[in-house]
XYZ file of C-alpha atoms in Angstrom:
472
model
C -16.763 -1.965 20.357
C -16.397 1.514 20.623
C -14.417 4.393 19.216
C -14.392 8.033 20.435
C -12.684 11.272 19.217
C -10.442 12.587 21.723
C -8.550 15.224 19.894
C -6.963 16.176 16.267
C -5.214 19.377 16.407
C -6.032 22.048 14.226
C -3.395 22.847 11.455
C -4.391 26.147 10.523
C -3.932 27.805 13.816
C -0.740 26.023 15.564
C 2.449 24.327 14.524
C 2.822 21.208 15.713
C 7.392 20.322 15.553
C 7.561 17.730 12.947
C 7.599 14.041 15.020
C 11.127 12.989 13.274
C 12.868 16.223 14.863
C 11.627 14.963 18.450
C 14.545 12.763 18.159
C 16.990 15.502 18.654
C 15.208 15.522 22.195
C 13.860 18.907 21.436
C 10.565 18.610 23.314
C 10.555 21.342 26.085
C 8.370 21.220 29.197
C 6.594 23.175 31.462
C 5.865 22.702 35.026
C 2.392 22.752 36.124
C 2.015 22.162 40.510
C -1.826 20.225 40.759
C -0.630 20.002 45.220
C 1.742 21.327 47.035
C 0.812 19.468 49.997
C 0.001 16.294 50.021
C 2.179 15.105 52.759
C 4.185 12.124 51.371
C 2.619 11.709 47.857
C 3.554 8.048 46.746
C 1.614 7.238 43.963
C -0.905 8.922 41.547
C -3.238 7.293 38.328
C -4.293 9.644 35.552
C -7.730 9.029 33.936
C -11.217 10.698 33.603
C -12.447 9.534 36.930
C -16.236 11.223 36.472
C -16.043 10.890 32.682
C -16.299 14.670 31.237
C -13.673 14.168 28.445
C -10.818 15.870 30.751
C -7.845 13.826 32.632
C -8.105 13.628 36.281
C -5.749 12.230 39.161
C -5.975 10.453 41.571
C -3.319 10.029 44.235
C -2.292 8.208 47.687
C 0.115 9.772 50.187
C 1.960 7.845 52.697
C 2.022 10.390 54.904
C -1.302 12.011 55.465
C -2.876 8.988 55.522
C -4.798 9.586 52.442
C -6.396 8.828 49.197
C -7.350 11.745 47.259
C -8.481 12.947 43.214
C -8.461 16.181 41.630
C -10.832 17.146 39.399
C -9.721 18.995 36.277
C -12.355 21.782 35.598
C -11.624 21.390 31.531
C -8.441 24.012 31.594
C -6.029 21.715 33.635
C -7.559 23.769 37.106
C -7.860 21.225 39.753
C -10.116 21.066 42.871
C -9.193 18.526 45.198
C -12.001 15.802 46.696
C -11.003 13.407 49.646
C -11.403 9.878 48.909
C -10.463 8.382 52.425
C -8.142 10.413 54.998
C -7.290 8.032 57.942
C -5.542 5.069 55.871
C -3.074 4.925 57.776
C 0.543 4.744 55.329
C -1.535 4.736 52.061
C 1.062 2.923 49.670
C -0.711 2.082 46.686
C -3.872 2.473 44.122
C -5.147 1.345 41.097
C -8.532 2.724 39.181
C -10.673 -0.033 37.685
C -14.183 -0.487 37.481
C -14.756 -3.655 40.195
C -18.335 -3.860 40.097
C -18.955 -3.638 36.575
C -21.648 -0.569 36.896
C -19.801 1.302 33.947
C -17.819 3.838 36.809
C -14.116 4.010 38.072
C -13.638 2.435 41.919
C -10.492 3.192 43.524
C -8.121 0.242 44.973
C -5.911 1.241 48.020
C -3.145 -0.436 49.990
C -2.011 0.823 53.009
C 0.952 -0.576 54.352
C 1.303 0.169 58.588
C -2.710 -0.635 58.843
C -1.936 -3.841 56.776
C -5.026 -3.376 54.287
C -6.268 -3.330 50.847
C -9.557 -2.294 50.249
C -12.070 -0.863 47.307
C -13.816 1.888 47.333
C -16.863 1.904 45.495
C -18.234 4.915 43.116
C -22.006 5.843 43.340
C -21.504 7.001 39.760
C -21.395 10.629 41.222
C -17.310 10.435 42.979
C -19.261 9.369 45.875
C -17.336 6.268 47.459
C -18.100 3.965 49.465
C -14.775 2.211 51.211
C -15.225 -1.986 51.521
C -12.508 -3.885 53.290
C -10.848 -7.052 51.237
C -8.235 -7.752 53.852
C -7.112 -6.264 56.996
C -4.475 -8.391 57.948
C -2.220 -8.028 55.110
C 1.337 -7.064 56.702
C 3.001 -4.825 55.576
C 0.422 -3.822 52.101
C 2.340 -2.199 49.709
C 1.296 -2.440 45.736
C -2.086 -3.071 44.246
C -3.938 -3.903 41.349
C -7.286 -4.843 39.586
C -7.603 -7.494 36.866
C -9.332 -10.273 35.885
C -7.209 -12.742 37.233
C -8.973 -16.086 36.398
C -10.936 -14.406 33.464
C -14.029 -15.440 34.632
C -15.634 -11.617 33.320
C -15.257 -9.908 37.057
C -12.784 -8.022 38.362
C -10.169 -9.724 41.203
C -6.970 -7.821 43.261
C -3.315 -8.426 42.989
C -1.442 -6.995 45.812
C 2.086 -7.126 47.436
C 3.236 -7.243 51.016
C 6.802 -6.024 52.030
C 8.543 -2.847 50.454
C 10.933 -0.774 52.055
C 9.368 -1.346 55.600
C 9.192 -4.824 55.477
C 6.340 -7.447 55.875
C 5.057 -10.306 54.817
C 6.980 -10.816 51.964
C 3.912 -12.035 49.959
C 1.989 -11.964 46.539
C -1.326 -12.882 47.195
C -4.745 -12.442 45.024
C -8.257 -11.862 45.900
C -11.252 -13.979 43.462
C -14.057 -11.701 42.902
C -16.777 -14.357 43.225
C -18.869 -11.495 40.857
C -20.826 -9.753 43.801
C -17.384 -8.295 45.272
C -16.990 -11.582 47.877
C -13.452 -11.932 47.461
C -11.316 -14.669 48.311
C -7.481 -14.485 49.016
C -5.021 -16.921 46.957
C -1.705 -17.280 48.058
C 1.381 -16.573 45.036
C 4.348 -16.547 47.093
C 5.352 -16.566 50.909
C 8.979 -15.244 50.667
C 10.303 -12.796 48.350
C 11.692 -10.659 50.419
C 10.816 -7.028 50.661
C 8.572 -7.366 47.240
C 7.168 -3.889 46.482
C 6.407 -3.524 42.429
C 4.269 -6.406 40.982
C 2.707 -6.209 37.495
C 0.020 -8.450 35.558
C 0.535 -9.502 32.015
C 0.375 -12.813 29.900
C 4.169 -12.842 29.186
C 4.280 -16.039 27.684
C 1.297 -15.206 25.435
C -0.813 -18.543 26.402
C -3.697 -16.528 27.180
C -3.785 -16.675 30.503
C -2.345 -14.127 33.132
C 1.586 -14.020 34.483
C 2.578 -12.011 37.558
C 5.893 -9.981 37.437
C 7.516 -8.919 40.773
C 10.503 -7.124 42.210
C 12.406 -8.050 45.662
C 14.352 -5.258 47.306
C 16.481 -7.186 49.751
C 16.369 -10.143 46.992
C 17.277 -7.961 44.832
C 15.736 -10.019 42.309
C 13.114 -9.718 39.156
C 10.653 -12.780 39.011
C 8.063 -13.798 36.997
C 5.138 -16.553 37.671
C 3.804 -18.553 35.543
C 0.065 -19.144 35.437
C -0.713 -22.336 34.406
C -4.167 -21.595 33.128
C -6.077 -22.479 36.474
C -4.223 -20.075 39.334
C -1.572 -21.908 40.109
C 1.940 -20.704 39.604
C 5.228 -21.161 39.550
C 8.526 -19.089 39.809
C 10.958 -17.961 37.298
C 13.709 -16.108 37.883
C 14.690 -13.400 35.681
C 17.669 -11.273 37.493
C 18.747 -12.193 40.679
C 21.537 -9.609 40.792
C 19.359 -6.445 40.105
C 20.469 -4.468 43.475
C 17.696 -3.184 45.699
C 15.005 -4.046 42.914
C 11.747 -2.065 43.767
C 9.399 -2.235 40.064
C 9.890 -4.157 37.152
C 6.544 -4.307 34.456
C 5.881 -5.928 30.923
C 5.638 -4.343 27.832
C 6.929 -4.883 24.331
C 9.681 -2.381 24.301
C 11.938 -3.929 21.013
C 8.502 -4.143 19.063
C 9.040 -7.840 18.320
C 5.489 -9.056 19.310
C 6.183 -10.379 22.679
C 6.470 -8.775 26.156
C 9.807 -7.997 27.426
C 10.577 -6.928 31.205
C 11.416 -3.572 32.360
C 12.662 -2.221 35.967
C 14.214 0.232 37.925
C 16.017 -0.414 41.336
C 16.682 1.765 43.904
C 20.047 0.570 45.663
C 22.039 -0.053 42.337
C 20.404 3.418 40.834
C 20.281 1.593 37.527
C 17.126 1.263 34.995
C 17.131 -1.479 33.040
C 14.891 -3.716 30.691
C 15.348 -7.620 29.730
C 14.553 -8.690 25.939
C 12.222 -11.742 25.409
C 13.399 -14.063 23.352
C 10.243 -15.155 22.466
C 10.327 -18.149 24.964
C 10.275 -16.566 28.062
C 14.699 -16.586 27.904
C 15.307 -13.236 28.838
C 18.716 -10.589 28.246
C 19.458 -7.825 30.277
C 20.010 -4.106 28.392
C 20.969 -1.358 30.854
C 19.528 1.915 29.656
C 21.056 3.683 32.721
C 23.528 2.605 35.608
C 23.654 6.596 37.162
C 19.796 7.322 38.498
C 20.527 7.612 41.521
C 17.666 6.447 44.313
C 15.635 5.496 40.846
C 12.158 4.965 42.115
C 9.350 5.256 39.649
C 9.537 3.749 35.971
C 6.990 3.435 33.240
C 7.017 2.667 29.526
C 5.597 4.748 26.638
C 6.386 6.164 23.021
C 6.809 9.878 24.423
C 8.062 11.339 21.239
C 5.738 9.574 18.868
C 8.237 8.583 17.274
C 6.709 4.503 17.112
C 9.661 3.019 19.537
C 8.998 2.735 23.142
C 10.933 5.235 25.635
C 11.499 5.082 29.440
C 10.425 7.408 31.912
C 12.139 7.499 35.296
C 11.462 9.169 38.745
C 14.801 9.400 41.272
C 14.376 10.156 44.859
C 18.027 10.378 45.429
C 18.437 13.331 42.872
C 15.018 14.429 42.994
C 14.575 14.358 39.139
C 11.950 13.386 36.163
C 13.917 12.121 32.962
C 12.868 10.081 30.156
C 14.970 8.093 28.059
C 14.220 8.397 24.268
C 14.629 5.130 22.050
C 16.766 5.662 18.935
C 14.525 2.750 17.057
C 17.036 -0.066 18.093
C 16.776 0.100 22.029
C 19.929 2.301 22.117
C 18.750 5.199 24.903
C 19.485 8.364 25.651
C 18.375 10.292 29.017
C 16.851 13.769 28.339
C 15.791 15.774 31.769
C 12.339 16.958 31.917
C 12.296 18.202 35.966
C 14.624 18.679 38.875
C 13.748 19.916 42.218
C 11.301 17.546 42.935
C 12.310 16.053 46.422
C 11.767 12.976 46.590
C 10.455 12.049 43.221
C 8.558 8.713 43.597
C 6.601 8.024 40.661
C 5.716 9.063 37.248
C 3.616 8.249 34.298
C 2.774 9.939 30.584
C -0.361 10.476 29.077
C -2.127 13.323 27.181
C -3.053 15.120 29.628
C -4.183 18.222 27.989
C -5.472 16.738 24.744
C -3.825 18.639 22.649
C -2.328 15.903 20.655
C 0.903 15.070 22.431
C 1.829 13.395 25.392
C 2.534 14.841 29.025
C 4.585 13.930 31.739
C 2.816 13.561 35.554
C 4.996 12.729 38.899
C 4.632 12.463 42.562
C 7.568 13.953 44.854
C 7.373 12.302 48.830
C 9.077 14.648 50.634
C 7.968 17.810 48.134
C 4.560 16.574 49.077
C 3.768 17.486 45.228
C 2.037 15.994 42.550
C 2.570 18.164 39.319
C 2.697 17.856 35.458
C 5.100 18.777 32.586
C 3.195 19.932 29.776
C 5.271 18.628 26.286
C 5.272 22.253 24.128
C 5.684 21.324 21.091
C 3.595 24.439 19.753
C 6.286 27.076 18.276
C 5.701 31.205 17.397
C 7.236 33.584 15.435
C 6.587 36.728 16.495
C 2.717 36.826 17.387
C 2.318 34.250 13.519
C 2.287 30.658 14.176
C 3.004 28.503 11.431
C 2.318 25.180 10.728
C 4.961 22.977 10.160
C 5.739 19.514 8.258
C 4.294 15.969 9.333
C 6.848 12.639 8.589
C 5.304 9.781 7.076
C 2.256 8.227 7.745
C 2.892 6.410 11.195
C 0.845 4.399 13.950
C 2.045 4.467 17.541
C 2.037 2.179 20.149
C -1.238 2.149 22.161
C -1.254 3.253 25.402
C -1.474 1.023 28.095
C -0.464 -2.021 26.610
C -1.381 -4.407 28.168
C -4.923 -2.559 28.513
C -8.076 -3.513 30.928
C -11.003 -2.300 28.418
C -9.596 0.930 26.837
C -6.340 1.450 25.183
C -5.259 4.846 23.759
C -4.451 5.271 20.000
C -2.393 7.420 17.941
C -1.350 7.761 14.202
C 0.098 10.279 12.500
C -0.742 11.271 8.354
C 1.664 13.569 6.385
C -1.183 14.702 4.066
C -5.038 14.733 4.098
C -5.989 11.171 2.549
C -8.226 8.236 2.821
C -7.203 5.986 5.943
C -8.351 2.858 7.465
C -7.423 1.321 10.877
C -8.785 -2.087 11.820
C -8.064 -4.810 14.493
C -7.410 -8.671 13.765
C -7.242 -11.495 16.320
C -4.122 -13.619 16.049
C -5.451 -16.088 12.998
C -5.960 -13.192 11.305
C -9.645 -12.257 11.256
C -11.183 -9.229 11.246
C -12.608 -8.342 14.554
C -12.901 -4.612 13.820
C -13.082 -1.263 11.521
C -12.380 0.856 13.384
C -11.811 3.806 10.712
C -12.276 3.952 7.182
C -12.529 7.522 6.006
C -11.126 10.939 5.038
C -8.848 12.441 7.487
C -6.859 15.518 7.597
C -2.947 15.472 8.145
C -1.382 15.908 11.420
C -1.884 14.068 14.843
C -4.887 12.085 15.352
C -5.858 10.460 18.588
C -9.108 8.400 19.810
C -9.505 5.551 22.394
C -10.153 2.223 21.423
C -13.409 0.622 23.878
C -12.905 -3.224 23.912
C -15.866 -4.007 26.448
C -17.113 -7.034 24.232
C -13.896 -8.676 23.473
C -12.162 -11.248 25.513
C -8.515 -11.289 26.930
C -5.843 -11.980 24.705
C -3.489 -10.664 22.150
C -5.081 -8.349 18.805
C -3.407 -6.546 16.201
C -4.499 -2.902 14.857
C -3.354 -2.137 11.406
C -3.092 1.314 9.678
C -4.034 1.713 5.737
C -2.782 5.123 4.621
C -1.798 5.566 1.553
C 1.184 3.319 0.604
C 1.980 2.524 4.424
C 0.131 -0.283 5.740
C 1.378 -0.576 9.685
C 0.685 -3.391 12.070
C 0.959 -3.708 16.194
C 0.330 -5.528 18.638
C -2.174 -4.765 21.845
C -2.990 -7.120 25.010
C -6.312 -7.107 26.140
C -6.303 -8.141 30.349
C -9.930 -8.389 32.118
């Protein structure tokens, strides 16, 4: 296992707003435009694609056809590279490495040529395009995991969405030499466009989550450790469901459901009671043609927030956790026709974390920067730090690295190590002098199997535990 340094901002130059006053929903943002015109931008992932320690995104547009990534030349300056330009209604992508050669491939659906396929790096951004399927009607959603964790990487993938089509959840073995072999989920939920990956009943093997727009339902299936599975039903009233993902968003050690759906314009999440009984919350019953959702602490505040894209309104907002799922929406961009998707990350490495969306009919992809830096006059001052805190990781569930954060009100002695569920020590991870102030690094897991670990902070008299899940 590996550890490296992203970032830890520098105290004697900038101040960094102390986390507790984020609550007041006092971050501000900033627009930043990466394309104006990608015609019918859909869906985007944000990660170092040719590994030089600065965030890069890659994006699919429905209406162009294509699959695309922008470099980032260091300073947030992108230069657009074509991954594939004739696929024809590109729906969906995912980033994984499917060949295990230690580089990022690209996963596509594309829903009116009825295909998912791979596209393989040469370790240079070179790729190579290999078809899985091309008779998948009506492709939709997509993503890389390792289904039957057998150590390679297999494909999950939808059919259906807004257009129609097979109504289907189907996966794809990777027999380890990229042979893959298609597995049948379900035949008939209909209009299924968001599907997630997750072990949400913690048995250590992987559970697929699904949403049904003309079912209007939320589903889960259960693996029952060899790839068969079966259907539960977690909201069939959820109107014009479209995504719905797991993550642990009441911090209660076990993975709770959250979705968005279009037709009600409501976002909403469903507590785990530990056994897979789950209770509906609505965070917000107004978004209004509510598209994209995604999960995150955005104010690093150790409580899990929502972020929300809405077509119908053409807006970003983000929903900020009060520490006992009580949520309230904060704008962070309007004008953005047709927003579609959205996700958070630091994508500036300056300690905090950023906001990036795709707008369909604005043919945009673009990114809020979170200022958190404030001036006086031309002095900047440094302000004060809360207690010692660890965030949640980000993802969660994670495919081989997982993003850390913790935050230290004075310069002291720290340690941070990882446990598997019995309790043993898998990992120090640090155990040293650190400075106060925000401290970020990503956690490399490529030795350690799937399953559920706990990270624990040691800083002075806070000792802080969570929970991460590890997916191959």
């Amino acid at each position: 296992m590996n550890w490296i340094l992203i970032k830890i901002v520098n105290f004697t130059t900038i101040m960094v707003i102390a986390m507790a006053g984020l609550a007041c929903g006092q971050i501000s943002w900033i627009k930043h435009t990466i394309d104006a015109s990608f015609m019918g931008a859909t869906s985007i992932k944000v990660i170092d694609l040719d590994k030089d320690d600065d965030m890069d995104v890659v994006g699919a547009a429905c209406w162009s056809d294509e699959i695309a990534w922008w470099e980032n030349g260091g300073n947030q300056d992108f230069t657009k590279h074509l991954i594939e330009s004739a696929y024809n209604h590109a729906a969906g992508i995912d980033v994984i490495d499917i060949d295990n050669d230690k580089d990022w491939d690209i996963l596509g659906a594309a829903h009116y040529a009825d295909d998912v396929s791979w596209w393989e790096n040469n370790g240079h951004q070179i790729f190579t395009r290999h078809i899985i399927e091309d008779n998948y009607d009506g492709a939709v959603c997509i993503l890389g995991i390792d289904l039957d964790i057998d150590g390679d990487k297999d494909v999950v993938a939808s059919a259906g969405g807004s257009y129609g089509g097979a109504d289907d959840i189907a996966w794809w073995s990777n027999d380890g030499s990229q042979i893959f072999t298609k597995h049948s989920i379900t035949v008939s939920f209909d209009h299924v466009e968001g599907i997630d990956a997750a072990d949400l009943d913690n048995d250590g093997d992987i559970d697929i989550i699904g949403a049904a727009i003309q079912d209007h339902e939320i589903a889960w299936w259960e693996n029952n450790g060899g790839e068969n599975f079966t259907k539960h039903s977690i909201d069939q009233n959820f109107i014009g469901a479209i995504y719905a993902y797991a993550a642990d968003i009441d911090s209660d050690y076990d993975l709770d459901i959250y979705a968005i759906a279009n037709g009600g314009a409501e976002v909403a999440w469903w507590a785990n009671d530990g056994s897979q009984n789950f209770t509906k919350y609505i965070i917000d019953g107004s978004f209004h043609g509510a598209m994209g959702v995604f999960a995150i602490d955005l104010d690093l505040d150790s409580d899990m927030d929502i972020l929300g894209a809405a077509e119908g309104i053409h807006e970003i907002a983000w929903w900020e956790n009060d520490g006992s799922e009580v949520f309230s929406k904060r704008i962070i961009g309007n004008n953005f026709f047709d927003a579609d998707c959205v996700c958070a990350i630091d994508f500036d490495n300056d300690g905090d974390l950023d906001v990036v969306g795709a707008a369909e009919s604005g043919n945009e992809i673009a990114w809020w920067e979170n200022d958190h830096v404030t001036s006086i006059g031309n002095q900047v001052h440094i302000g004060n730090f809360p207690d010692n805190n660890l965030t949640s990781a980000y993802p969660n569930p994670f495919n081989t690295t997982s993003t850390i954060r913790f935050v230290l009100s004075d310069p002291q002695e720290i340690k941070i190590t990882v446990y598997d569920p019995l309790g043993r020590r898998i990992r120090t991870l640090i155990d040293e002098y650190r400075q106060a102030g925000v401290h970020t690094f990503i956690f490399d897991a490529p030795g350690l199997s799937s399953g559920v670990y706990f990270y624990q902070l040691n800083a002075g008299n806070v000792v802080e535990t969570r929970r991460m899940v590890l997916i191959k």
